[in-house]
Amino acid sequence: MNYSTVILLCESGSTHDFKDNLTKVYEAIEESDFLAIDGEFSGISDGPSVSALTNGFDTPEDRYQKLKKHSMDFLLFQFGLCTFKYDHTEEKYIMKSFNFYIFPKPFNRSSPDVKFVCQSSSIDFLANQGFDFNKVFRTGIPYLNQEEERQLREQLDEKRSQANGAGSLSYISPNATKCPVTIPEDQKKFIEKVVEQIEDLLKNEENESLELEPCTGFQRKLIYQTLSWKYPKGIHVETLESDKKERYIVISKVNEEERKRREQQKQEKEQEELNDAVGFSRVIHAIANSGKLVIGHNMLLDVMHTIHQFYCPLPDDLSEFKELTSCVFPRLLDTKLMASTQPFKEETKSVIHEETGPGSDL
């Protein structure tokens, strides 16, 4: 059977490359006849090797429980995807391959700050194979599971709702109020100084905006609460972040039309940032929604990690896991199992099956 490799995308794994090529990934998945996946992990098992951890006397439930307990604290940080489409004119398969470097960078302070562990044998193997760890940690594509995405979208909707009910302010702290707030004694001079600066801004016809010094989250909260009742119209308030990751407030003089325009821009930017945070999960969702046959070799851990990282924590027992897996990947084929089962076992017995890497004994 003939194959033709026509494309290799997203090898750098950066968010920028991912966004530029996401439409092409979607198209490749949609037009394919079947897919193949493979993952690389920061480790395979916590403590004993997989061969020592599991054995031939384990029931499927035992094996699932052991792998769930000892392997899910590792990180799947590279995901390979190949799509295959048969060209009837050329009588060959057209293969498109994609290589994604993945890392769960926080979207904002409300985002999950993921902890994971590494296994020296896995890291050593990947390093010897030329794996680029800088691409993972510096430019890896972020992701969220479904519950994390839902929570962040609810927070964003709540913030927008509060902003829409607050008049001129484009951003309002969850505890902002239209009534005078109680300011702690040690913060009164700080707030008084901010108010003086705003008064000067409003009186000065030449200046259109005011950039406050970086301050703490509590001080920013006090600023928003104070401005929400003291200046109900005529100003736009926004929190930005400097190159040094310091957060500061910018206050601008605006009319109502300009305020709405800036608010719309801000909402669009927030939506784009949230979509970026969902990141690689969108590829997994596209694979799942396609219903296409997904092929892998020795792929139990690949499937477990994919569901665990991009959908939800693994269920407690095997029956629930199988039900969940059938929803995410309704059609799966493991070539290792296929090759060791009749009648294919007889057909392939002359072929030496050998895998490299720390996961070869799974």
Tab-separated table of C-alpha atoms in Angstrom:
chain	number	residue	atom	x	y	z
A	1	MET	CA	0.000	0.000	0.000
A	2	ASN	CA	1.409	3.361	-0.999
A	3	TYR	CA	1.653	6.373	1.277
A	4	SER	CA	2.531	9.959	0.534
A	5	THR	CA	3.555	12.393	3.273
A	6	VAL	CA	2.402	15.836	2.267
A	7	ILE	CA	2.671	18.073	5.312
A	8	LEU	CA	4.325	18.509	8.702
A	9	LEU	CA	2.936	21.258	10.905
A	10	CYS	CA	3.264	22.678	14.417
A	11	GLU	CA	6.630	21.082	15.035
A	12	SER	CA	7.745	24.104	17.025
A	13	GLY	CA	4.767	23.617	19.290
A	14	SER	CA	4.432	27.341	19.925
A	15	THR	CA	1.053	28.925	20.589
A	16	HIS	CA	1.592	31.246	17.607
A	17	ASP	CA	2.231	28.376	15.173
A	18	PHE	CA	-0.672	26.454	16.678
A	19	LYS	CA	-3.134	29.298	16.106
A	20	ASP	CA	-1.893	29.839	12.559
A	21	ASN	CA	-2.340	26.181	11.642
A	22	LEU	CA	-5.361	25.149	13.715
A	23	THR	CA	-7.724	25.445	10.751
A	24	LYS	CA	-5.469	23.125	8.738
A	25	VAL	CA	-5.502	20.618	11.594
A	26	TYR	CA	-9.301	20.733	11.691
A	27	GLU	CA	-9.485	20.228	7.922
A	28	ALA	CA	-7.068	17.288	8.016
A	29	ILE	CA	-9.115	15.585	10.739
A	30	GLU	CA	-12.415	16.201	8.977
A	31	GLU	CA	-11.298	14.894	5.568
A	32	SER	CA	-9.403	11.861	6.891
A	33	ASP	CA	-10.491	8.235	6.723
A	34	PHE	CA	-8.683	7.381	9.967
A	35	LEU	CA	-6.174	8.856	12.432
A	36	ALA	CA	-3.128	7.714	14.373
A	37	ILE	CA	-1.944	9.160	17.682
A	38	ASP	CA	1.071	8.808	19.973
A	39	GLY	CA	2.236	10.631	23.086
A	40	GLU	CA	5.439	11.306	24.991
A	41	PHE	CA	5.332	11.622	28.762
A	42	SER	CA	7.433	13.024	31.591
A	43	GLY	CA	7.264	9.530	33.107
A	44	ILE	CA	5.489	6.204	32.800
A	45	SER	CA	5.045	4.854	36.327
A	46	ASP	CA	5.644	6.201	39.804
A	47	GLY	CA	8.035	3.868	41.586
A	48	PRO	CA	8.326	0.455	39.964
A	49	SER	CA	8.510	0.045	36.210
A	50	VAL	CA	5.308	-0.736	34.387
A	51	SER	CA	6.405	-4.360	33.936
A	52	ALA	CA	6.932	-4.702	37.686
A	53	LEU	CA	3.815	-2.714	38.473
A	54	THR	CA	1.502	-4.866	36.373
A	55	ASN	CA	1.616	-8.594	35.638
A	56	GLY	CA	-0.235	-11.343	33.817
A	57	PHE	CA	-2.288	-12.205	36.871
A	58	ASP	CA	-3.872	-8.743	37.036
A	59	THR	CA	-7.500	-8.427	36.089
A	60	PRO	CA	-8.308	-5.555	33.712
A	61	GLU	CA	-9.659	-3.687	36.757
A	62	ASP	CA	-6.395	-4.258	38.667
A	63	ARG	CA	-4.324	-3.014	35.744
A	64	TYR	CA	-6.454	0.088	35.325
A	65	GLN	CA	-6.283	0.934	39.028
A	66	LYS	CA	-2.493	0.521	39.148
A	67	LEU	CA	-1.890	2.695	36.103
A	68	LYS	CA	-4.378	5.302	37.302
A	69	LYS	CA	-2.688	5.492	40.710
A	70	HIS	CA	0.942	5.433	39.590
A	71	SER	CA	0.977	7.176	36.180
A	72	MET	CA	-1.433	10.112	36.101
A	73	ASP	CA	0.857	12.529	37.966
A	74	PHE	CA	3.118	12.552	34.927
A	75	LEU	CA	2.565	14.946	32.066
A	76	LEU	CA	1.775	14.196	28.447
A	77	PHE	CA	3.834	16.965	26.868
A	78	GLN	CA	4.152	15.911	23.245
A	79	PHE	CA	1.293	14.674	21.110
A	80	GLY	CA	1.733	13.253	17.633
A	81	LEU	CA	-1.176	13.111	15.193
A	82	CYS	CA	-1.255	11.626	11.696
A	83	THR	CA	-4.294	11.758	9.440
A	84	PHE	CA	-4.781	9.338	6.536
A	85	LYS	CA	-6.978	9.895	3.498
A	86	TYR	CA	-7.203	7.501	0.579
A	87	ASP	CA	-6.719	9.041	-2.850
A	88	HIS	CA	-8.664	6.835	-5.267
A	89	THR	CA	-7.129	8.511	-8.314
A	90	GLU	CA	-3.537	7.922	-7.207
A	91	GLU	CA	-4.462	4.700	-5.358
A	92	LYS	CA	-2.502	5.655	-2.279
A	93	TYR	CA	-2.987	7.127	1.176
A	94	ILE	CA	-2.168	10.772	1.746
A	95	MET	CA	-0.745	11.254	5.235
A	96	LYS	CA	-0.606	14.568	7.082
A	97	SER	CA	1.461	14.624	10.261
A	98	PHE	CA	1.353	17.085	13.152
A	99	ASN	CA	3.593	17.315	16.183
A	100	PHE	CA	2.431	19.334	19.199
A	101	TYR	CA	4.499	20.380	22.215
A	102	ILE	CA	2.087	20.838	25.126
A	103	PHE	CA	2.475	22.570	28.463
A	104	PRO	CA	-0.225	23.775	30.922
A	105	LYS	CA	0.798	27.409	31.281
A	106	PRO	CA	-1.613	29.358	33.523
A	107	PHE	CA	-4.087	31.532	31.605
A	108	ASN	CA	-4.405	33.983	34.496
A	109	ARG	CA	-4.281	33.971	38.275
A	110	SER	CA	-7.544	32.028	38.370
A	111	SER	CA	-6.195	29.307	36.087
A	112	PRO	CA	-5.069	25.955	37.482
A	113	ASP	CA	-1.396	25.838	38.426
A	114	VAL	CA	-0.645	22.261	37.443
A	115	LYS	CA	1.825	20.165	39.403
A	116	PHE	CA	3.476	17.212	37.728
A	117	VAL	CA	6.402	14.860	38.300
A	118	CYS	CA	9.204	13.572	36.082
A	119	GLN	CA	10.887	10.206	35.856
A	120	SER	CA	14.620	10.186	35.178
A	121	SER	CA	14.500	7.234	32.755
A	122	SER	CA	11.853	8.925	30.615
A	123	ILE	CA	13.683	12.258	30.561
A	124	ASP	CA	16.958	10.521	29.738
A	125	PHE	CA	15.355	8.603	26.887
A	126	LEU	CA	13.762	11.714	25.396
A	127	ALA	CA	16.987	13.714	25.744
A	128	ASN	CA	18.909	10.989	23.904
A	129	GLN	CA	16.309	11.143	21.119
A	130	GLY	CA	16.882	14.883	20.694
A	131	PHE	CA	13.688	15.969	22.413
A	132	ASP	CA	13.583	19.790	22.756
A	133	PHE	CA	12.544	20.510	26.349
A	134	ASN	CA	12.876	24.274	25.778
A	135	LYS	CA	9.998	24.099	23.295
A	136	VAL	CA	7.822	22.420	25.901
A	137	PHE	CA	8.450	24.819	28.750
A	138	ARG	CA	8.944	28.077	26.825
A	139	THR	CA	6.464	27.846	23.941
A	140	GLY	CA	4.374	24.741	24.629
A	141	ILE	CA	0.681	24.951	23.726
A	142	PRO	CA	-1.555	25.396	26.801
A	143	TYR	CA	-4.758	23.487	27.469
A	144	LEU	CA	-7.716	23.223	29.846
A	145	ASN	CA	-9.949	20.308	30.659
A	146	GLN	CA	-13.695	20.769	30.316
A	147	GLU	CA	-14.357	21.658	33.954
A	148	GLU	CA	-11.516	24.190	34.034
A	149	GLU	CA	-12.808	25.781	30.836
A	150	ARG	CA	-16.356	25.928	32.218
A	151	GLN	CA	-15.216	27.636	35.424
A	152	LEU	CA	-13.146	30.245	33.594
A	153	ARG	CA	-15.970	31.016	31.175
A	154	GLU	CA	-18.364	31.465	34.096
A	155	GLN	CA	-15.897	33.840	35.759
A	156	LEU	CA	-15.594	35.812	32.532
A	157	ASP	CA	-19.379	36.002	32.118
A	158	GLU	CA	-19.768	37.126	35.721
A	159	LYS	CA	-17.158	39.839	35.294
A	160	ARG	CA	-18.865	41.097	32.133
A	161	SER	CA	-22.222	41.134	33.861
A	162	GLN	CA	-20.825	43.200	36.707
A	163	ALA	CA	-19.126	45.566	34.272
A	164	ASN	CA	-22.326	46.084	32.289
A	165	GLY	CA	-24.164	46.957	35.460
A	166	ALA	CA	-21.532	49.412	36.633
A	167	GLY	CA	-21.852	52.066	33.966
A	168	SER	CA	-18.596	53.504	32.723
A	169	LEU	CA	-16.030	51.145	34.222
A	170	SER	CA	-14.836	48.535	31.753
A	171	TYR	CA	-13.688	46.268	34.545
A	172	ILE	CA	-15.086	45.926	38.022
A	173	SER	CA	-13.775	43.869	40.885
A	174	PRO	CA	-16.256	41.192	42.072
A	175	ASN	CA	-16.696	43.248	45.250
A	176	ALA	CA	-17.027	46.631	43.589
A	177	THR	CA	-19.870	48.776	44.850
A	178	LYS	CA	-21.775	51.937	44.013
A	179	CYS	CA	-21.584	53.061	47.631
A	180	PRO	CA	-18.624	54.582	49.493
A	181	VAL	CA	-16.322	51.857	50.713
A	182	THR	CA	-14.533	51.466	53.994
A	183	ILE	CA	-10.826	51.984	53.402
A	184	PRO	CA	-8.341	50.658	55.979
A	185	GLU	CA	-6.343	53.328	57.784
A	186	ASP	CA	-3.044	52.184	56.304
A	187	GLN	CA	-4.452	52.563	52.758
A	188	LYS	CA	-6.209	55.935	53.063
A	189	LYS	CA	-3.217	58.013	51.953
A	190	PHE	CA	-2.691	55.697	48.991
A	191	ILE	CA	-6.320	56.040	47.814
A	192	GLU	CA	-6.331	59.806	48.459
A	193	LYS	CA	-3.277	60.156	46.241
A	194	VAL	CA	-4.965	58.148	43.466
A	195	VAL	CA	-8.072	60.335	43.683
A	196	GLU	CA	-5.929	63.489	43.482
A	197	GLN	CA	-4.224	62.133	40.364
A	198	ILE	CA	-7.589	61.446	38.728
A	199	GLU	CA	-8.869	64.900	39.617
A	200	ASP	CA	-5.798	66.417	37.988
A	201	LEU	CA	-6.373	64.245	34.910
A	202	LEU	CA	-9.976	65.396	34.564
A	203	LYS	CA	-8.998	69.057	34.917
A	204	ASN	CA	-6.101	68.855	32.470
A	205	GLU	CA	-7.350	69.114	28.881
A	206	GLU	CA	-4.004	68.042	27.402
A	207	ASN	CA	-3.701	64.644	29.077
A	208	GLU	CA	-6.095	61.872	28.091
A	209	SER	CA	-4.891	59.064	30.326
A	210	LEU	CA	-3.173	58.293	33.595
A	211	GLU	CA	-0.942	55.312	34.329
A	212	LEU	CA	-0.780	54.434	38.012
A	213	GLU	CA	2.215	52.816	39.647
A	214	PRO	CA	2.124	49.007	40.027
A	215	CYS	CA	0.383	48.022	43.244
A	216	THR	CA	-0.934	45.013	45.099
A	217	GLY	CA	-4.110	43.173	44.226
A	218	PHE	CA	-5.761	44.484	47.380
A	219	GLN	CA	-4.901	48.074	46.453
A	220	ARG	CA	-6.277	47.592	42.938
A	221	LYS	CA	-9.475	46.258	44.472
A	222	LEU	CA	-9.759	49.397	46.626
A	223	ILE	CA	-9.179	51.590	43.565
A	224	TYR	CA	-11.934	49.870	41.585
A	225	GLN	CA	-14.350	50.029	44.502
A	226	THR	CA	-13.665	53.717	45.044
A	227	LEU	CA	-13.905	54.720	41.391
A	228	SER	CA	-17.127	52.779	40.806
A	229	TRP	CA	-19.061	55.222	43.008
A	230	LYS	CA	-16.912	58.370	42.894
A	231	TYR	CA	-16.653	58.574	39.071
A	232	PRO	CA	-19.729	56.853	37.581
A	233	LYS	CA	-19.132	58.395	34.129
A	234	GLY	CA	-16.394	59.721	31.926
A	235	ILE	CA	-13.499	57.381	32.677
A	236	HIS	CA	-12.307	53.987	31.502
A	237	VAL	CA	-10.371	51.836	33.990
A	238	GLU	CA	-8.242	48.900	32.942
A	239	THR	CA	-5.637	46.657	34.543
A	240	LEU	CA	-2.592	45.838	32.425
A	241	GLU	CA	0.555	43.825	32.968
A	242	SER	CA	4.092	45.044	32.304
A	243	ASP	CA	6.933	43.068	30.738
A	244	LYS	CA	8.111	42.404	34.284
A	245	LYS	CA	4.733	40.798	35.075
A	246	GLU	CA	3.772	43.742	37.303
A	247	ARG	CA	0.063	44.635	37.230
A	248	TYR	CA	-0.921	48.303	37.073
A	249	ILE	CA	-4.014	50.401	36.366
A	250	VAL	CA	-4.536	52.775	33.445
A	251	ILE	CA	-7.311	55.402	33.652
A	252	SER	CA	-8.505	57.161	30.512
A	253	LYS	CA	-10.968	59.975	29.850
A	254	VAL	CA	-13.679	58.741	27.489
A	255	ASN	CA	-17.169	59.596	26.296
A	256	GLU	CA	-19.916	56.981	26.298
A	257	GLU	CA	-19.353	55.944	22.686
A	258	GLU	CA	-15.634	55.477	23.237
A	259	ARG	CA	-16.291	53.601	26.447
A	260	LYS	CA	-18.523	51.091	24.628
A	261	ARG	CA	-15.962	50.662	21.863
A	262	ARG	CA	-13.186	49.937	24.359
A	263	GLU	CA	-15.430	47.598	26.290
A	264	GLN	CA	-16.172	45.647	23.115
A	265	GLN	CA	-12.475	45.432	22.289
A	266	LYS	CA	-11.709	44.271	25.811
A	267	GLN	CA	-14.364	41.547	25.677
A	268	GLU	CA	-13.086	40.324	22.322
A	269	LYS	CA	-9.548	40.217	23.682
A	270	GLU	CA	-10.666	38.311	26.781
A	271	GLN	CA	-12.532	35.807	24.614
A	272	GLU	CA	-9.488	35.297	22.403
A	273	GLU	CA	-7.242	34.800	25.439
A	274	LEU	CA	-9.630	32.233	26.869
A	275	ASN	CA	-9.739	30.364	23.558
A	276	ASP	CA	-5.943	30.411	23.565
A	277	ALA	CA	-5.996	28.951	27.076
A	278	VAL	CA	-8.243	26.094	25.913
A	279	GLY	CA	-5.498	25.606	23.359
A	280	PHE	CA	-4.631	22.045	22.440
A	281	SER	CA	-7.822	20.674	23.974
A	282	ARG	CA	-9.572	21.943	20.842
A	283	VAL	CA	-7.649	19.392	18.762
A	284	ILE	CA	-8.712	16.542	21.050
A	285	HIS	CA	-12.322	17.774	20.880
A	286	ALA	CA	-12.099	17.818	17.078
A	287	ILE	CA	-10.811	14.239	17.022
A	288	ALA	CA	-13.578	13.129	19.373
A	289	ASN	CA	-16.302	14.959	17.454
A	290	SER	CA	-15.134	13.508	14.149
A	291	GLY	CA	-15.962	9.958	15.245
A	292	LYS	CA	-13.057	8.746	13.079
A	293	LEU	CA	-11.156	5.536	13.764
A	294	VAL	CA	-8.182	6.327	16.045
A	295	ILE	CA	-5.187	3.994	15.834
A	296	GLY	CA	-2.260	3.649	18.209
A	297	HIS	CA	0.302	1.109	19.332
A	298	ASN	CA	0.316	0.076	22.982
A	299	MET	CA	-2.010	3.011	23.530
A	300	LEU	CA	-3.669	2.491	26.926
A	301	LEU	CA	-1.571	5.174	28.628
A	302	ASP	CA	-2.007	7.497	25.643
A	303	VAL	CA	-5.781	7.243	25.990
A	304	MET	CA	-5.754	7.530	29.789
A	305	HIS	CA	-3.552	10.643	29.766
A	306	THR	CA	-5.505	12.243	26.914
A	307	ILE	CA	-8.787	11.905	28.761
A	308	HIS	CA	-7.237	12.890	32.100
A	309	GLN	CA	-5.565	16.063	30.798
A	310	PHE	CA	-8.005	17.311	28.196
A	311	TYR	CA	-11.414	16.113	29.392
A	312	CYS	CA	-11.736	15.239	33.067
A	313	PRO	CA	-10.050	13.285	35.888
A	314	LEU	CA	-10.218	9.557	35.316
A	315	PRO	CA	-13.217	7.784	36.856
A	316	ASP	CA	-12.823	5.489	39.842
A	317	ASP	CA	-13.464	2.141	38.176
A	318	LEU	CA	-12.774	0.472	34.853
A	319	SER	CA	-16.397	0.231	33.716
A	320	GLU	CA	-16.827	4.012	34.003
A	321	PHE	CA	-13.519	4.554	32.222
A	322	LYS	CA	-14.602	2.316	29.337
A	323	GLU	CA	-17.906	4.163	29.076
A	324	LEU	CA	-16.142	7.534	29.087
A	325	THR	CA	-13.574	6.362	26.542
A	326	SER	CA	-16.289	5.154	24.182
A	327	CYS	CA	-17.778	8.654	24.289
A	328	VAL	CA	-14.484	10.439	23.615
A	329	PHE	CA	-13.048	7.879	21.156
A	330	PRO	CA	-15.914	5.709	19.890
A	331	ARG	CA	-13.621	3.794	17.515
A	332	LEU	CA	-10.197	2.694	18.783
A	333	LEU	CA	-7.685	0.210	17.403
A	334	ASP	CA	-4.495	-0.815	19.225
A	335	THR	CA	-2.047	-2.399	16.782
A	336	LYS	CA	-0.105	-4.166	19.556
A	337	LEU	CA	-3.231	-5.947	20.716
A	338	MET	CA	-4.206	-6.575	17.109
A	339	ALA	CA	-0.805	-8.118	16.309
A	340	SER	CA	-0.974	-10.452	19.317
A	341	THR	CA	-4.506	-11.706	18.564
A	342	GLN	CA	-5.581	-14.342	16.073
A	343	PRO	CA	-5.655	-14.376	13.118
A	344	PHE	CA	-3.121	-11.536	12.899
A	345	LYS	CA	-0.789	-13.235	15.380
A	346	GLU	CA	-0.083	-15.975	12.866
A	347	GLU	CA	0.419	-13.460	10.086
A	348	THR	CA	2.890	-11.378	12.076
A	349	LYS	CA	4.754	-14.055	14.056
A	350	SER	CA	7.753	-13.763	11.756
A	351	VAL	CA	8.010	-10.063	12.396
A	352	ILE	CA	10.042	-8.875	15.379
A	353	HIS	CA	7.922	-6.488	17.423
A	354	GLU	CA	10.195	-4.189	19.332
A	355	GLU	CA	9.495	-0.809	20.894
A	356	THR	CA	12.014	1.671	22.171
A	357	GLY	CA	11.639	3.841	25.226
A	358	PRO	CA	10.614	3.390	28.835
A	359	GLY	CA	7.028	2.526	27.955
A	360	SER	CA	7.872	-0.560	25.888
A	361	ASP	CA	6.940	-2.966	28.656
A	362	LEU	CA	3.358	-1.722	29.003
